[in-house]
Amino acid sequence: DAEAKPFGIGCLGSIGVPVLRATSAPQVSANFAVSLANVPTVPSLAVIASGLSYTASGPLPLPFDLGVIGGAGCQVYVSADYTQVAIAAAGIATSTLAIPNNTGLLGFSLFQQAIVLDAPANALGLTTSKEYAELEWPVDIAIALIWVVFTINLIGTILKRREKHIY
């Protein structure tokens, strides 16, 4: 059975700590939905970051303390391998991801965290939710494969170009 559970610590915003919750279970051949509460009404914008790791995001070790850049008390827990913008209505934002019908991808983990625009909250103007972990997630393989194909395409383009200097 698939499960989704929060962990980590969110940071206090102008109307409370943003709360990210699963509204459906992560299952193959279904939509996985989350809702985000405590989003300020202006600008009522959030980003749902989904990642394959909670230990590193590129060279950056996780969790990363946003206090060093003005986000006192806020931390990034998730590698942002895939992001979705969520617009809130009445302080609630929703996000849905389609999970493909591929049982060979069962057993993977995806981690999610919301980053909310909240100018009065701190000098950075952002707050973060607790991290969310979905313990079965087939989409993470698809995301990784897309990045591999993109990297191969980029390297191939660089190797085949005829002009030494583009600019």
mmCIF file of C-alpha atoms in Angstrom:
data_model
loop_
_atom_site.group_PDB
_atom_site.id
_atom_site.type_symbol
_atom_site.label_atom_id
_atom_site.label_comp_id
_atom_site.label_asym_id
_atom_site.label_seq_id
_atom_site.Cartn_x
_atom_site.Cartn_y
_atom_site.Cartn_z
ATOM 1 C CA ASP A 1 0.000 0.000 0.000
ATOM 2 C CA ALA A 2 1.152 3.480 -0.847
ATOM 3 C CA GLU A 3 1.328 6.170 1.775
ATOM 4 C CA ALA A 4 2.105 9.849 2.025
ATOM 5 C CA LYS A 5 3.288 11.430 5.257
ATOM 6 C CA PRO A 6 4.690 14.809 6.351
ATOM 7 C CA PHE A 7 8.000 15.317 8.109
ATOM 8 C CA GLY A 8 10.362 18.187 8.780
ATOM 9 C CA ILE A 9 9.398 21.585 10.161
ATOM 10 C CA GLY A 10 7.582 24.350 8.297
ATOM 11 C CA CYS A 11 8.304 28.005 9.009
ATOM 12 C CA LEU A 12 5.902 30.610 10.310
ATOM 13 C CA GLY A 13 4.373 32.934 7.750
ATOM 14 C CA SER A 14 2.126 35.970 8.146
ATOM 15 C CA ILE A 15 -0.993 33.755 8.532
ATOM 16 C CA GLY A 16 0.621 30.659 10.045
ATOM 17 C CA VAL A 17 2.785 27.765 8.883
ATOM 18 C CA PRO A 18 1.888 26.561 5.348
ATOM 19 C CA VAL A 19 0.382 23.063 5.599
ATOM 20 C CA LEU A 20 0.821 20.593 2.715
ATOM 21 C CA ARG A 21 -1.514 17.565 2.829
ATOM 22 C CA ALA A 22 -2.230 14.657 0.522
ATOM 23 C CA THR A 23 -5.852 14.597 -0.598
ATOM 24 C CA SER A 24 -5.479 11.276 -2.403
ATOM 25 C CA ALA A 25 -3.194 8.275 -2.098
ATOM 26 C CA PRO A 26 -0.274 7.936 -4.540
ATOM 27 C CA GLN A 27 -1.306 5.061 -6.823
ATOM 28 C CA VAL A 28 -0.317 3.801 -10.247
ATOM 29 C CA SER A 29 -2.653 4.956 -13.030
ATOM 30 C CA ALA A 30 -4.245 7.659 -10.886
ATOM 31 C CA ASN A 31 -3.860 11.317 -10.030
ATOM 32 C CA PHE A 32 -2.035 12.205 -6.832
ATOM 33 C CA ALA A 33 -3.372 15.412 -5.329
ATOM 34 C CA VAL A 34 -2.128 17.643 -2.536
ATOM 35 C CA SER A 35 -3.608 20.742 -0.969
ATOM 36 C CA LEU A 36 -1.754 23.615 0.627
ATOM 37 C CA ALA A 37 -3.376 25.674 3.376
ATOM 38 C CA ASN A 38 -2.322 28.961 5.016
ATOM 39 C CA VAL A 39 -1.408 30.715 1.758
ATOM 40 C CA PRO A 40 -1.685 34.540 2.046
ATOM 41 C CA THR A 41 -4.381 36.099 -0.140
ATOM 42 C CA VAL A 42 -1.925 38.520 -1.758
ATOM 43 C CA PRO A 43 -0.099 37.395 -3.902
ATOM 44 C CA SER A 44 -1.654 33.937 -3.212
ATOM 45 C CA LEU A 45 1.102 32.125 -5.050
ATOM 46 C CA ALA A 46 3.065 29.019 -4.104
ATOM 47 C CA VAL A 47 5.466 26.589 -5.720
ATOM 48 C CA ILE A 48 5.182 22.867 -5.027
ATOM 49 C CA ALA A 49 8.679 21.395 -5.328
ATOM 50 C CA SER A 50 8.923 17.662 -5.997
ATOM 51 C CA GLY A 51 12.231 15.868 -5.827
ATOM 52 C CA LEU A 52 13.921 12.516 -5.714
ATOM 53 C CA SER A 53 16.148 13.406 -2.764
ATOM 54 C CA TYR A 54 15.936 14.851 0.726
ATOM 55 C CA THR A 55 19.718 14.689 1.290
ATOM 56 C CA ALA A 56 21.111 16.793 -1.581
ATOM 57 C CA SER A 57 20.043 19.092 -4.382
ATOM 58 C CA GLY A 58 22.954 19.127 -6.805
ATOM 59 C CA PRO A 59 25.970 20.272 -4.762
ATOM 60 C CA LEU A 60 23.734 21.719 -2.024
ATOM 61 C CA PRO A 61 23.297 19.499 1.052
ATOM 62 C CA LEU A 62 19.748 19.258 2.394
ATOM 63 C CA PRO A 63 18.153 20.452 4.550
ATOM 64 C CA PHE A 64 19.352 23.940 3.586
ATOM 65 C CA ASP A 65 18.776 26.752 6.081
ATOM 66 C CA LEU A 66 17.213 29.749 4.303
ATOM 67 C CA GLY A 67 18.133 31.937 7.283
ATOM 68 C CA VAL A 68 21.491 32.679 5.647
ATOM 69 C CA ILE A 69 19.656 34.544 2.849
ATOM 70 C CA GLY A 70 16.928 36.184 4.953
ATOM 71 C CA GLY A 71 14.403 33.349 5.463
ATOM 72 C CA ALA A 72 14.718 33.091 9.245
ATOM 73 C CA GLY A 73 13.448 29.759 10.550
ATOM 74 C CA CYS A 74 12.829 28.327 7.051
ATOM 75 C CA GLN A 75 14.540 25.310 5.519
ATOM 76 C CA VAL A 76 14.530 23.602 2.143
ATOM 77 C CA TYR A 77 14.138 19.843 2.592
ATOM 78 C CA VAL A 78 13.581 18.747 -1.036
ATOM 79 C CA SER A 79 15.589 18.688 -4.249
ATOM 80 C CA ALA A 80 13.459 20.658 -6.710
ATOM 81 C CA ASP A 81 13.595 18.214 -9.627
ATOM 82 C CA TYR A 82 10.058 19.132 -10.709
ATOM 83 C CA THR A 83 8.072 22.211 -9.735
ATOM 84 C CA GLN A 84 4.483 23.343 -10.187
ATOM 85 C CA VAL A 85 3.091 26.808 -9.573
ATOM 86 C CA ALA A 86 -0.073 26.753 -7.489
ATOM 87 C CA ILE A 87 -2.428 29.729 -7.230
ATOM 88 C CA ALA A 88 -4.494 29.851 -4.070
ATOM 89 C CA ALA A 89 -8.145 30.711 -3.664
ATOM 90 C CA ALA A 90 -9.251 31.709 -0.162
ATOM 91 C CA GLY A 91 -5.877 30.664 1.272
ATOM 92 C CA ILE A 92 -5.882 27.129 -0.222
ATOM 93 C CA ALA A 93 -3.869 25.951 -3.232
ATOM 94 C CA THR A 94 -4.041 22.541 -4.900
ATOM 95 C CA SER A 95 -1.694 20.557 -7.096
ATOM 96 C CA THR A 96 -2.225 17.312 -9.004
ATOM 97 C CA LEU A 97 0.273 14.956 -10.626
ATOM 98 C CA ALA A 98 -0.714 12.112 -12.935
ATOM 99 C CA ILE A 99 0.975 8.821 -12.098
ATOM 100 C CA PRO A 100 1.381 6.660 -15.215
ATOM 101 C CA ASN A 101 0.134 3.092 -15.444
ATOM 102 C CA ASN A 102 3.501 1.367 -14.980
ATOM 103 C CA THR A 103 3.747 -1.085 -12.090
ATOM 104 C CA GLY A 104 7.476 -1.512 -12.754
ATOM 105 C CA LEU A 105 7.986 1.902 -11.153
ATOM 106 C CA LEU A 106 6.458 0.996 -7.786
ATOM 107 C CA GLY A 107 8.509 1.394 -4.637
ATOM 108 C CA PHE A 108 10.179 4.719 -5.422
ATOM 109 C CA SER A 109 10.033 7.769 -3.179
ATOM 110 C CA LEU A 110 9.143 11.313 -4.103
ATOM 111 C CA PHE A 111 9.502 14.192 -1.656
ATOM 112 C CA GLN A 112 7.442 17.383 -1.823
ATOM 113 C CA GLN A 113 7.563 20.755 -0.137
ATOM 114 C CA ALA A 114 5.680 23.996 -0.717
ATOM 115 C CA ILE A 115 7.385 27.366 -0.986
ATOM 116 C CA VAL A 116 4.921 30.216 -0.441
ATOM 117 C CA LEU A 117 5.383 33.873 -1.403
ATOM 118 C CA ASP A 118 4.778 35.786 1.833
ATOM 119 C CA ALA A 119 6.474 39.204 1.851
ATOM 120 C CA PRO A 120 5.682 40.164 5.478
ATOM 121 C CA ALA A 121 6.942 36.838 6.860
ATOM 122 C CA ASN A 122 10.690 37.578 6.690
ATOM 123 C CA ALA A 123 13.361 39.461 4.723
ATOM 124 C CA LEU A 124 13.381 36.785 1.994
ATOM 125 C CA GLY A 125 9.614 37.049 1.508
ATOM 126 C CA LEU A 126 9.084 33.266 1.502
ATOM 127 C CA THR A 127 7.825 30.601 3.873
ATOM 128 C CA THR A 128 8.031 26.836 3.534
ATOM 129 C CA SER A 129 5.804 23.927 4.494
ATOM 130 C CA LYS A 130 6.834 20.678 6.095
ATOM 131 C CA GLU A 131 8.212 18.185 3.629
ATOM 132 C CA TYR A 132 5.935 15.462 2.326
ATOM 133 C CA ALA A 133 7.101 11.986 1.323
ATOM 134 C CA GLU A 134 5.196 9.709 -0.999
ATOM 135 C CA LEU A 135 6.587 6.245 -0.539
ATOM 136 C CA GLU A 136 5.519 4.837 -3.907
ATOM 137 C CA TRP A 137 6.122 7.127 -6.824
ATOM 138 C CA PRO A 138 6.600 6.016 -10.428
ATOM 139 C CA VAL A 139 6.893 9.516 -11.873
ATOM 140 C CA ASP A 140 10.350 10.047 -10.348
ATOM 141 C CA ILE A 141 11.900 7.643 -12.866
ATOM 142 C CA ALA A 142 10.269 9.538 -15.745
ATOM 143 C CA ILE A 143 11.642 12.834 -14.415
ATOM 144 C CA ALA A 144 15.143 11.379 -14.073
ATOM 145 C CA LEU A 145 14.990 9.959 -17.613
ATOM 146 C CA ILE A 146 13.915 13.328 -19.025
ATOM 147 C CA TRP A 147 16.955 14.980 -17.393
ATOM 148 C CA VAL A 148 19.262 12.253 -18.757
ATOM 149 C CA VAL A 149 17.882 12.731 -22.296
ATOM 150 C CA PHE A 150 18.188 16.517 -21.937
ATOM 151 C CA THR A 151 21.824 16.177 -20.813
ATOM 152 C CA ILE A 152 22.684 13.831 -23.694
ATOM 153 C CA ASN A 153 21.040 16.236 -26.136
ATOM 154 C CA LEU A 154 22.944 19.211 -24.703
ATOM 155 C CA ILE A 155 26.312 17.434 -24.804
ATOM 156 C CA GLY A 156 25.640 16.192 -28.347
ATOM 157 C CA THR A 157 24.754 19.707 -29.470
ATOM 158 C CA ILE A 158 27.957 21.132 -27.977
ATOM 159 C CA LEU A 159 30.109 18.421 -29.587
ATOM 160 C CA LYS A 160 28.542 18.854 -33.052
ATOM 161 C CA ARG A 161 28.559 22.627 -33.300
ATOM 162 C CA ARG A 162 30.794 24.089 -35.982
ATOM 163 C CA GLU A 163 31.240 27.590 -34.593
ATOM 164 C CA LYS A 164 33.888 27.853 -31.879
ATOM 165 C CA HIS A 165 32.367 30.989 -30.382
ATOM 166 C CA ILE A 166 28.663 31.709 -30.468
ATOM 167 C CA TYR A 167 28.883 35.201 -28.987
#
